[in-house]
PDB file of C-alpha atoms in Angstrom:
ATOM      1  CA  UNK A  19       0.000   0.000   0.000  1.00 72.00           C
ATOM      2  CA  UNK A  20       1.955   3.342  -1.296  1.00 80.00           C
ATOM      3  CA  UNK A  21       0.638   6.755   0.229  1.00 80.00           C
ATOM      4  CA  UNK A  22       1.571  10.101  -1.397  1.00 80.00           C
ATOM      5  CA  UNK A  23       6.122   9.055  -0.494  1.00 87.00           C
ATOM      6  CA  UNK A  24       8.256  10.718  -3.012  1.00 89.00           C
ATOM      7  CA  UNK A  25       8.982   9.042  -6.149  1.00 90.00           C
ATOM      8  CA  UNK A  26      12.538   8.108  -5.683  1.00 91.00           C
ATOM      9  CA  UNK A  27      12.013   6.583  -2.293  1.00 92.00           C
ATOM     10  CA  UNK A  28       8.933   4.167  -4.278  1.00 92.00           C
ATOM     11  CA  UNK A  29      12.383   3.391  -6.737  1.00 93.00           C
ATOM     12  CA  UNK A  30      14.539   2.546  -3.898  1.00 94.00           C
ATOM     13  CA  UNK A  31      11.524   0.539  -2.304  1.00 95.00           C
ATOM     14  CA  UNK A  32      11.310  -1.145  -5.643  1.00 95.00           C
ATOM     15  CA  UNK A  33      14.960  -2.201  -6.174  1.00 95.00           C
ATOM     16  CA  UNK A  34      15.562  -3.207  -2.644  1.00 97.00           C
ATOM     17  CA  UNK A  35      12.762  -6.008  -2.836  1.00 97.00           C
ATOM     18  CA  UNK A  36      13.690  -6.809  -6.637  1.00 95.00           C
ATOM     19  CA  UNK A  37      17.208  -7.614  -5.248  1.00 96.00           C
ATOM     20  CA  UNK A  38      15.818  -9.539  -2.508  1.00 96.00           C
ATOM     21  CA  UNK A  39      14.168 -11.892  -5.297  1.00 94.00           C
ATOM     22  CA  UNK A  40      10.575 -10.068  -5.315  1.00 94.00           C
ATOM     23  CA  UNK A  41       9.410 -11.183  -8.839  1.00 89.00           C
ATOM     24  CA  UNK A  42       5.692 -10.146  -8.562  1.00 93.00           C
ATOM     25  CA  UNK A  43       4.519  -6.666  -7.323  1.00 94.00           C
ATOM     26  CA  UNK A  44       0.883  -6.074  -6.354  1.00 93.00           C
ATOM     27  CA  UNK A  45       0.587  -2.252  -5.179  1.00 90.00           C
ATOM     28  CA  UNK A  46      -2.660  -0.036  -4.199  1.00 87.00           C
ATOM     29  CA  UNK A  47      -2.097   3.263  -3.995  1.00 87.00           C
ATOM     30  CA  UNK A  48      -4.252   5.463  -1.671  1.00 85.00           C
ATOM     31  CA  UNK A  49      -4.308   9.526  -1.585  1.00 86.00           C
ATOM     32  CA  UNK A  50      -6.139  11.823   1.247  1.00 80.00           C
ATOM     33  CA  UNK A  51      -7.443  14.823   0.210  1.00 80.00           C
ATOM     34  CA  UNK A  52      -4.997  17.207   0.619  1.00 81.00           C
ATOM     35  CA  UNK A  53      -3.026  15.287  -1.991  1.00 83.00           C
ATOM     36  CA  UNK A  54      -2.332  17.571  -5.221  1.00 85.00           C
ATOM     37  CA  UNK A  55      -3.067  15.648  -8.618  1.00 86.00           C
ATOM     38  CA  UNK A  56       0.213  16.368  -9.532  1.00 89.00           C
ATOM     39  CA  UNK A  57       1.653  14.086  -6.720  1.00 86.00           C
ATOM     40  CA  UNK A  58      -0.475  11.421  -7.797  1.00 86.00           C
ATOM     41  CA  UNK A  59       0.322  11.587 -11.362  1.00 89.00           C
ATOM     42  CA  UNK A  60       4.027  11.262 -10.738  1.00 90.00           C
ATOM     43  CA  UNK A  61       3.677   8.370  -8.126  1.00 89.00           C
ATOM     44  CA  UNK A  62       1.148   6.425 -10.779  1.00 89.00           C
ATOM     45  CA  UNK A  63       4.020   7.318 -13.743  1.00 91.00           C
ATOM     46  CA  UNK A  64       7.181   6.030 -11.833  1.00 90.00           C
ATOM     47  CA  UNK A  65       5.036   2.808 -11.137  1.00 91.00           C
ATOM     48  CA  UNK A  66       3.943   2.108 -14.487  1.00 90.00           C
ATOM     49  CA  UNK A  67       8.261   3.352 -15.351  1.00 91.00           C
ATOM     50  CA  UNK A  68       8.651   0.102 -13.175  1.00 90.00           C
ATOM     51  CA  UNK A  69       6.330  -2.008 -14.766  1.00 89.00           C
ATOM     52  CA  UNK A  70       4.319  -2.288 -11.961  1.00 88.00           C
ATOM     53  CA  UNK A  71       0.510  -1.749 -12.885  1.00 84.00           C
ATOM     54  CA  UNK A  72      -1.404  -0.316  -9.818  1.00 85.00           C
ATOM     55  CA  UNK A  73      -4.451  -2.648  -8.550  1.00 84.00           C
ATOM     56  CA  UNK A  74      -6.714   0.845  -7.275  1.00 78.00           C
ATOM     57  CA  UNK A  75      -6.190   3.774  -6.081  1.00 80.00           C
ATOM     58  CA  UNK A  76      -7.873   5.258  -3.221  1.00 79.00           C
ATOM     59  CA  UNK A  77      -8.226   8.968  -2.772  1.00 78.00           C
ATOM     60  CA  UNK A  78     -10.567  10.797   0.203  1.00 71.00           C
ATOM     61  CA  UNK A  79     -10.556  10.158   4.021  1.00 68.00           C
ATOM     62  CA  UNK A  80      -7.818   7.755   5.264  1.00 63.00           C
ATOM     63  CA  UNK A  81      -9.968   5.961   7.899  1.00 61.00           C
ATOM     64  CA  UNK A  82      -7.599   3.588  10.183  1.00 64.00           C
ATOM     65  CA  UNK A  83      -9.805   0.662   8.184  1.00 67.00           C
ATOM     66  CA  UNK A  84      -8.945   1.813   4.571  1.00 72.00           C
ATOM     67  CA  UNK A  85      -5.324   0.356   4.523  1.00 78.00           C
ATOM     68  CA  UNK A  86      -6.541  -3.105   5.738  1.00 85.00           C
ATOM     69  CA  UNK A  87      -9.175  -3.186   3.172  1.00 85.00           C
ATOM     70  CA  UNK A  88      -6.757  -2.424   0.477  1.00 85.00           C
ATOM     71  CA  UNK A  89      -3.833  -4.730   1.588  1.00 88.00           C
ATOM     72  CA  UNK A  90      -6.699  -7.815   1.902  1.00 91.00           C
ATOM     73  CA  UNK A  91      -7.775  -7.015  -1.708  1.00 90.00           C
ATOM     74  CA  UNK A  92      -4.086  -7.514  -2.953  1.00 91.00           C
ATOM     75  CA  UNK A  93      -3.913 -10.354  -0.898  1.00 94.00           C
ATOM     76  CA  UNK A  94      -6.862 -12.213  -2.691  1.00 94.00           C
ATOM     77  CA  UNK A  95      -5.846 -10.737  -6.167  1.00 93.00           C
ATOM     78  CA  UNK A  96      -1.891 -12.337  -5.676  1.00 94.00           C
ATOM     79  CA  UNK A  97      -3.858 -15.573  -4.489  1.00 95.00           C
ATOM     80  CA  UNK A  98      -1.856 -18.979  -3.060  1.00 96.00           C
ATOM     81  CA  UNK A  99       2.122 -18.738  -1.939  1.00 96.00           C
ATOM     82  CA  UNK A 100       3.317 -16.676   0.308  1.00 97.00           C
ATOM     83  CA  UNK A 101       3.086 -13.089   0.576  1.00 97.00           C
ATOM     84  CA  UNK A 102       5.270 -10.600   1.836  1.00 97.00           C
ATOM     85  CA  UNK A 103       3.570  -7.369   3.073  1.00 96.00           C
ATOM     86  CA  UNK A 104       5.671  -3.981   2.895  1.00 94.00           C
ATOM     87  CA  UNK A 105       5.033  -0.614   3.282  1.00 91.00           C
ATOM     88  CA  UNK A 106       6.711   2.219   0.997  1.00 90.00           C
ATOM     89  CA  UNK A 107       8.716   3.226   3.800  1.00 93.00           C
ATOM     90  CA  UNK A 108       9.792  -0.193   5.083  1.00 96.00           C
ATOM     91  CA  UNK A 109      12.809  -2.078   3.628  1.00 98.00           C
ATOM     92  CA  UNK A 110      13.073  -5.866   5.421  1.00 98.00           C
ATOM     93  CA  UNK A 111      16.541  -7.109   5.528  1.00 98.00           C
ATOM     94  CA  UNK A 112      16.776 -10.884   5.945  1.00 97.00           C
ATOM     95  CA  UNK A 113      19.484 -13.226   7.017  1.00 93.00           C
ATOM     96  CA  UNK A 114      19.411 -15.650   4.293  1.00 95.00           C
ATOM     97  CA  UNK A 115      17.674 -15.624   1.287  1.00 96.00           C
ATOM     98  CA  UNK A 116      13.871 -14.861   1.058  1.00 96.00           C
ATOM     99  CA  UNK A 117      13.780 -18.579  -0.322  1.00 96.00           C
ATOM    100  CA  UNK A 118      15.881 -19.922   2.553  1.00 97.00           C
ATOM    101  CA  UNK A 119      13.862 -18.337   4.727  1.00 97.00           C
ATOM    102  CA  UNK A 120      10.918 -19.359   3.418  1.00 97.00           C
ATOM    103  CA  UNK A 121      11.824 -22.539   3.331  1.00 97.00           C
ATOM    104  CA  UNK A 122      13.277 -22.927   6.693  1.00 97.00           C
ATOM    105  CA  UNK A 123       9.615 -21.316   7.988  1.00 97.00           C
ATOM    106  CA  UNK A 124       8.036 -24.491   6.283  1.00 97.00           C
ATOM    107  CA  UNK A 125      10.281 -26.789   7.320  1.00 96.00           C
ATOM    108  CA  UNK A 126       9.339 -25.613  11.180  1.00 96.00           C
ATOM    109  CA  UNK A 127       5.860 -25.571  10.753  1.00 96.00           C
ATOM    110  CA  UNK A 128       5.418 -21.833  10.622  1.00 97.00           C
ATOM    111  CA  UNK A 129       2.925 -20.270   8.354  1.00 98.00           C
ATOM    112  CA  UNK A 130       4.183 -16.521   9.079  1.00 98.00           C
ATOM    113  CA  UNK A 131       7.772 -14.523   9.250  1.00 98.00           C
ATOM    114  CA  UNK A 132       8.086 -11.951  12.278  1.00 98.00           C
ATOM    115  CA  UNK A 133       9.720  -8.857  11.785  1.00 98.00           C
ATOM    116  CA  UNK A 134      11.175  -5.944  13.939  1.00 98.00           C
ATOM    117  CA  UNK A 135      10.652  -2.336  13.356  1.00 97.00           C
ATOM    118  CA  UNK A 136      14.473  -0.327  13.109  1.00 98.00           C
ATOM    119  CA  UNK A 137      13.523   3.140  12.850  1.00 97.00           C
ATOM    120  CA  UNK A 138      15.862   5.311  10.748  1.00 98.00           C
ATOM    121  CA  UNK A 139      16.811   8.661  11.164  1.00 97.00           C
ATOM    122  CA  UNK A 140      19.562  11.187  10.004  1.00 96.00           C
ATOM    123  CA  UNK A 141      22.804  11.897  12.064  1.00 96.00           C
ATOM    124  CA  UNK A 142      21.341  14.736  13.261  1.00 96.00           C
ATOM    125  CA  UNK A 143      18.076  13.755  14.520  1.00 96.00           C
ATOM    126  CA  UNK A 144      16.283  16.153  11.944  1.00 95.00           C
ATOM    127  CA  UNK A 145      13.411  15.294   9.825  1.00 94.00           C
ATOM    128  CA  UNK A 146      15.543  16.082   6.273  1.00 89.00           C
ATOM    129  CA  UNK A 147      14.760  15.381   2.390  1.00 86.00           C
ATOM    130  CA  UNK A 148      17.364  13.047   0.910  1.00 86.00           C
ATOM    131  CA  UNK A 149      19.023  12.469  -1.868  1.00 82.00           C
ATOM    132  CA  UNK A 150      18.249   9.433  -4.007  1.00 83.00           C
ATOM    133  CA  UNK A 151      21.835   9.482  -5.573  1.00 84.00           C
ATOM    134  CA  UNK A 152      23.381   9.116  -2.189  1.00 86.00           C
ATOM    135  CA  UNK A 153      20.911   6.645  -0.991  1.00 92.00           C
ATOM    136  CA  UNK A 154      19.103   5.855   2.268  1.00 96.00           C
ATOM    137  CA  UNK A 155      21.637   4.688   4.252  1.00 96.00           C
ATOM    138  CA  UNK A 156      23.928   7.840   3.559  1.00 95.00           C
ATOM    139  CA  UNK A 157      20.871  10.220   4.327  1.00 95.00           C
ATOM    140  CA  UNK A 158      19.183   8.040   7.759  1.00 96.00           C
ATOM    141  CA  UNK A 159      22.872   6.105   9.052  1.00 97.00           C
ATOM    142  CA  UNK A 160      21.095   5.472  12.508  1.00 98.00           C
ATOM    143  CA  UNK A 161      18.704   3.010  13.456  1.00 98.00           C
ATOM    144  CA  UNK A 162      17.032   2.324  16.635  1.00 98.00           C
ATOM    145  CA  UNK A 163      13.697   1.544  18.503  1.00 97.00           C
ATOM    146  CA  UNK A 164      11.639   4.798  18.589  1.00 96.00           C
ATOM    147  CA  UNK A 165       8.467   3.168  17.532  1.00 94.00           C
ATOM    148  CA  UNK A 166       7.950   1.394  20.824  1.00 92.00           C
ATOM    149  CA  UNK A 167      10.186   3.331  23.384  1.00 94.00           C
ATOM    150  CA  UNK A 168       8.691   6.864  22.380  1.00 94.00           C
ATOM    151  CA  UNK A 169       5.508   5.922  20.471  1.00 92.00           C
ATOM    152  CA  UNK A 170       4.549   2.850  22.727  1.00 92.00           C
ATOM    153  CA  UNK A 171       3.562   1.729  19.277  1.00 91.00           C
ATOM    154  CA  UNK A 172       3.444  -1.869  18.751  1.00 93.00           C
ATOM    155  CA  UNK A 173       7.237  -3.079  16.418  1.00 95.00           C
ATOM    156  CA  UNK A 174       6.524  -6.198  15.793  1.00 96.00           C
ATOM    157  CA  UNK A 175       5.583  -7.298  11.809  1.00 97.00           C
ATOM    158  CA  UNK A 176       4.548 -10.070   9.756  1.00 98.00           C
ATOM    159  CA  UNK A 177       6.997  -9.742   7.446  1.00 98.00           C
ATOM    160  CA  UNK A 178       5.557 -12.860   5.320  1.00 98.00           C
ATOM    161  CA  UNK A 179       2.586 -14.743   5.610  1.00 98.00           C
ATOM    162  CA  UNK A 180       1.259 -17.558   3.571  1.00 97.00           C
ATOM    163  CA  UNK A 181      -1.912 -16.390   1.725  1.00 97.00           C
ATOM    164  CA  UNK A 182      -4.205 -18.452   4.075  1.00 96.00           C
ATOM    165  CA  UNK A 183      -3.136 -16.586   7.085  1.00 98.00           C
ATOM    166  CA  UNK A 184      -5.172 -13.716   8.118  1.00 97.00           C
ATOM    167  CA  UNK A 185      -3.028 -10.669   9.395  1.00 96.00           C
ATOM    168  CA  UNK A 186      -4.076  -7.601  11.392  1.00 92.00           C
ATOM    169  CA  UNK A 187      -4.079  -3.598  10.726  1.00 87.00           C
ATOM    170  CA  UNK A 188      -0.792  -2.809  10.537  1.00 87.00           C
ATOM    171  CA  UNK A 189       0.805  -6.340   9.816  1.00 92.00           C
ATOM    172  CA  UNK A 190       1.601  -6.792  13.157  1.00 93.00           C
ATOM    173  CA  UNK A 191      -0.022  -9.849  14.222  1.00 94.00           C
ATOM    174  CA  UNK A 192      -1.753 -13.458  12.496  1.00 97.00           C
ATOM    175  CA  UNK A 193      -4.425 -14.709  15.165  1.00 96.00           C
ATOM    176  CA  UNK A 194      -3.323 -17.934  16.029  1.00 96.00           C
ATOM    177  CA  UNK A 195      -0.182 -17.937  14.607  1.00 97.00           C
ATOM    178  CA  UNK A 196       2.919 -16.838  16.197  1.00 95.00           C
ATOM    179  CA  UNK A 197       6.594 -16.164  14.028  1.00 97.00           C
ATOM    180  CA  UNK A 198       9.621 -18.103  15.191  1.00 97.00           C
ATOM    181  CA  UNK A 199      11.423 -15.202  17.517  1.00 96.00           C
ATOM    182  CA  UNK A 200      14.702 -16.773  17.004  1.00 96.00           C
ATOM    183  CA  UNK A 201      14.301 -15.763  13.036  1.00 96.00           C
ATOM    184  CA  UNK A 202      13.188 -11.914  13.447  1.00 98.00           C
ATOM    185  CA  UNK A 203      13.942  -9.893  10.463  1.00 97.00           C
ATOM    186  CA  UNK A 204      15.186  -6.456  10.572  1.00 98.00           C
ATOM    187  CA  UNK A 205      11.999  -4.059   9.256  1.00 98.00           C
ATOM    188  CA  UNK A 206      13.712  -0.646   8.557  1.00 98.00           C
ATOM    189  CA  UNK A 207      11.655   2.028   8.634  1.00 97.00           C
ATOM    190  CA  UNK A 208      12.488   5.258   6.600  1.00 96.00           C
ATOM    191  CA  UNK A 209       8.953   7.299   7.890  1.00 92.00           C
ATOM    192  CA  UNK A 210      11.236  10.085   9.850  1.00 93.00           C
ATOM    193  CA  UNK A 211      11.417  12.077   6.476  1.00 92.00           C
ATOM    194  CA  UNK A 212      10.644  15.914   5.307  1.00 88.00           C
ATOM    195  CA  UNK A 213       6.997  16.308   5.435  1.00 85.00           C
ATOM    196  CA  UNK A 214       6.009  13.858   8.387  1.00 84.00           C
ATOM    197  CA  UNK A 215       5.642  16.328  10.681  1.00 84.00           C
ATOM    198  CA  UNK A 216       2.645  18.224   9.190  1.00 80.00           C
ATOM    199  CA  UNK A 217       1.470  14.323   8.147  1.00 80.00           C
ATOM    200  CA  UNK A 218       1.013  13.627  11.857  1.00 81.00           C
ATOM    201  CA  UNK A 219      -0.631  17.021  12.532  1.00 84.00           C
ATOM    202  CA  UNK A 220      -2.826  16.381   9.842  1.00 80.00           C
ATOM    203  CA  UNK A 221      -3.425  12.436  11.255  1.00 77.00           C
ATOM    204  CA  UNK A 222      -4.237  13.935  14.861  1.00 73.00           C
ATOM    205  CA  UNK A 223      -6.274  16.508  13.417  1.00 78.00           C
ATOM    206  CA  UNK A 224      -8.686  14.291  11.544  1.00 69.00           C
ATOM    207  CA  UNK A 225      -8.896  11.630  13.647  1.00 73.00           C
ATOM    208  CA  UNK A 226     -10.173  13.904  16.454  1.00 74.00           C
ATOM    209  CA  UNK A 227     -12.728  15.778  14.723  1.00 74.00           C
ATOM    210  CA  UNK A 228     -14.062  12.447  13.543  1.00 77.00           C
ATOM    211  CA  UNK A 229     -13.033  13.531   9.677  1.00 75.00           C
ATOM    212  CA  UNK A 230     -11.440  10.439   9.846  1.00 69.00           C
ATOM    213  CA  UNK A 231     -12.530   7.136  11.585  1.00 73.00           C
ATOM    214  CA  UNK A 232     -10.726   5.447  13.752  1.00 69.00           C
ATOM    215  CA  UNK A 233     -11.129   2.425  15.786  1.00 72.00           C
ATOM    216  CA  UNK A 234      -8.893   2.704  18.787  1.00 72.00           C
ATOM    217  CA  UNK A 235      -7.221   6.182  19.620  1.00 69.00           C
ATOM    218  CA  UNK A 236      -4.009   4.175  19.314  1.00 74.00           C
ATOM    219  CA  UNK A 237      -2.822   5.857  16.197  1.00 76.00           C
ATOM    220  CA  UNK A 238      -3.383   9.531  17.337  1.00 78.00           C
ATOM    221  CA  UNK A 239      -1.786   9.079  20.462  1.00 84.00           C
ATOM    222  CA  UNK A 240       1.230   7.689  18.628  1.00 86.00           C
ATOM    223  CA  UNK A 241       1.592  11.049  16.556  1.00 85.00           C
ATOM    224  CA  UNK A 242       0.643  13.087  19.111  1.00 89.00           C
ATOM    225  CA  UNK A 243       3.640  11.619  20.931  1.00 91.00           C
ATOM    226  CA  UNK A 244       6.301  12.070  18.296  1.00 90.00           C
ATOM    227  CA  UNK A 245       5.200  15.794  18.328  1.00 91.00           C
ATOM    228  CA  UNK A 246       5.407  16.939  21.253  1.00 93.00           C
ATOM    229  CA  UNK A 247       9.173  14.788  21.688  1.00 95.00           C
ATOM    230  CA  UNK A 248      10.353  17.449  18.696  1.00 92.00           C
ATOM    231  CA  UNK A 249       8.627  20.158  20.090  1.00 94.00           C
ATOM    232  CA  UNK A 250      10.614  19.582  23.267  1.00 95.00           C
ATOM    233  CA  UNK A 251      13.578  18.724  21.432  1.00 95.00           C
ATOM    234  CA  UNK A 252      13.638  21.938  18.712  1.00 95.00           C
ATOM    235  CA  UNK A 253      12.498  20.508  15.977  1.00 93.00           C
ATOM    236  CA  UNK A 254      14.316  16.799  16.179  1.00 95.00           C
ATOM    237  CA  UNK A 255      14.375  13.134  17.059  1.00 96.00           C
ATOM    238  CA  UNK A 256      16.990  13.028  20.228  1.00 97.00           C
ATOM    239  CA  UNK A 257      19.448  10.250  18.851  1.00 96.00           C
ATOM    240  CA  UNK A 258      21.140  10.731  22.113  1.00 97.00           C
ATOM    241  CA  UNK A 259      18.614   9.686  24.503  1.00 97.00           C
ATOM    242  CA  UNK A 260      19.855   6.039  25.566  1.00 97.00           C
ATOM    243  CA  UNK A 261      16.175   4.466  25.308  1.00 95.00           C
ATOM    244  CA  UNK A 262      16.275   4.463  21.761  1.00 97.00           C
ATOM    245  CA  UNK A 263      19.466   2.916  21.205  1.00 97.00           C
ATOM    246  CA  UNK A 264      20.615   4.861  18.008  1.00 98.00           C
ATOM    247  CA  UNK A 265      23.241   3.189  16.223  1.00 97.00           C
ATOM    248  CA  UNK A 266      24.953   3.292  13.173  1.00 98.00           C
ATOM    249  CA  UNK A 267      23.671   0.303  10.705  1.00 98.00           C
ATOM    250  CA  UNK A 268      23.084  -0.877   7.199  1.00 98.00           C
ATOM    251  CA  UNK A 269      20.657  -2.417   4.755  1.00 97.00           C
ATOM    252  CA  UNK A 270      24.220  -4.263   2.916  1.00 95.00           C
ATOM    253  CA  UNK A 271      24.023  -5.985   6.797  1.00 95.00           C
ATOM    254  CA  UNK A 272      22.437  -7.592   9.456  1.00 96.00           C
ATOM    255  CA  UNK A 273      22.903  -5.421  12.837  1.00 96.00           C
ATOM    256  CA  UNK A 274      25.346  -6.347  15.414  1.00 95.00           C
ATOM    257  CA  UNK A 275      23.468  -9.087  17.862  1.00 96.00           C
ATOM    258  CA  UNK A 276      20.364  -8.770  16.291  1.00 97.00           C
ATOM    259  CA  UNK A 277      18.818 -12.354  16.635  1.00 96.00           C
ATOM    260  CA  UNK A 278      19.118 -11.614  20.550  1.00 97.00           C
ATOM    261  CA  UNK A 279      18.217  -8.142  20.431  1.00 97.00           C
ATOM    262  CA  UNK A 280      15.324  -8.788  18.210  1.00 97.00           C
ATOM    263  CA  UNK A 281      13.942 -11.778  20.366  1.00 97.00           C
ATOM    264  CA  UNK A 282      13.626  -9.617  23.173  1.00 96.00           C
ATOM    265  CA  UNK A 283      11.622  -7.019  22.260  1.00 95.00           C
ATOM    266  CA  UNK A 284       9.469  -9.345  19.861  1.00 95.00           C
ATOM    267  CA  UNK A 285       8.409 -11.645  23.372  1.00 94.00           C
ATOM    268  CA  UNK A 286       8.660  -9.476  25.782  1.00 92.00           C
ATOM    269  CA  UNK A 287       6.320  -6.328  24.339  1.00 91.00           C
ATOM    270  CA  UNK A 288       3.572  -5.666  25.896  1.00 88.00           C
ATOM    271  CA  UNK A 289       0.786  -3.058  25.026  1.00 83.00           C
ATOM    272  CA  UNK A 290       1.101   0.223  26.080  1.00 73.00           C
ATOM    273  CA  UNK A 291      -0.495   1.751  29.130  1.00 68.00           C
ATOM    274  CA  UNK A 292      -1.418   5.354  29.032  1.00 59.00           C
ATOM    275  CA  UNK A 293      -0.687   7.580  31.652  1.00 53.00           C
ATOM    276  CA  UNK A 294      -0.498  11.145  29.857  1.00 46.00           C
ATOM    277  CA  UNK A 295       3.166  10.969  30.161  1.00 44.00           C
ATOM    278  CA  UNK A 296       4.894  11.300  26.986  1.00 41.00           C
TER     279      UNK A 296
END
């Protein structure tokens, strides 16, 4: 599912999986209001450019249930196998080969792949544009676990999921089926971009006034969080603060003790409980 991300970064999203061994692209794109034609046009061209032919495209209110709706009818329309399930802004990094992995998941019993969110962000902390010709990794060289030490939103993905598994909103869970922990991959997540900031205000707006639907206020309070951790913090992530765990890494490699690092947080989260304390 591709919302209104800049055209290079849908490039980079598409050669990263196409040298992971992606053959078979199914992509919806969806566009809220406030999205100039213009944007859309672009995003639709540098699909087709790919050879990728877009299944819909949804344009109006981004209720919490439109994503889901969209990602199940790609789902049915890519039919048996195995799926993997992506985001624009997430890039999975595996430690063998999708078809080792896959196989290894079979061999076990598993019908689903876990992953781990590793959020990215830029030396210093800012929400920057980047340059496609120096690539993500020059422009966001730190990753480390914002989404569920500063968001308290949940990090844990289904990375892959055999077309007769049901997932949740958000990929983060199959009912009844639970990943190997000892096999998490690394999800990194390039959302801490240029332009995310007013996204957020926008997200907290709408889903308050009702504009928007939402199920749980989960979302909002998630955005509302990474706001008012700028605001307090002039205008930027703090890479510094310990909880997060900044480090340098790489999508060429697998971070340092990740297995262990990885199984940790993927048992051992728990949902949040709000107190009003960001």
């Amino acid at each position: 599912m591709v919302g209104p991300v800049e055209p290079p970064m849908l490039a980079a999203w598409f050669r990263h999986y196409r040298w992971l061994g992606v053959e078979r692209f199914l992509l919806a794109f969806y566009f809220p209001d406030h999205v100039p034609d213009v944007r859309r046009h672009e995003l639709q061209a540098a699909a087709r450019e790919m050879g990728i032919i877009p299944i819909g495209t949804s344009v109006g209110p981004w209720h919490e249930h439109t994503n889901t709706r969209l990602r199940d009818t790609l789902r049915h329309r890519a039919g048996p196998g195995w799926h993997l399930l992506a985001d624009a802004d997430e890039f999975q990094q595996y430690p063998a080969p999708l078809a080792e992995v896959i196989a290894q998941a079979e061999r076990s019993g598993h019908h689903v792949v876990g992953g781990l969110m590793l959020d990215r962000v830029a030396a210093s902390g800012r929400l920057t544009d980047w340059r496609a010709e120096g690539g993500l990794d020059l422009a966001f060289p730190f990753g480390g676990h914002l989404t569920h030490r500063l968001l308290h939103g949940d990090p844990r993905k289904i990375v892959l999921a055999r077309h007769d598994v049901a997932v949740t909103s958000g990929n983060h869970r199959a009912p009844g089926h639970r990943p190997d922990a000892d096999r998490i991959c690394a999800v990194h997540h390039f959302k801490w971009r240029s332009g995310i900031l007013d996204d957020l205000r926008r997200r907290v707006q709408h889903f308050a006034s009702g504009t928007w639907e939402e199920r749980t206020p989960a979302v909002r309070d998630e955005a509302s969080r990474l706001l008012t951790h700028v605001g307090r913090n002039g205008g930027a992530i703090n890479i510094s603060d310990p909880r997060f765990a900044f480090r340098r890494v790489s999508l060429d490699r697998m971070p340092f003790g990740w297995p262990a690092e990885a199984r940790g947080i993927f048992t051992g989260w728990r949902p949040y409980t709000r107190t009003g304390q960001y």
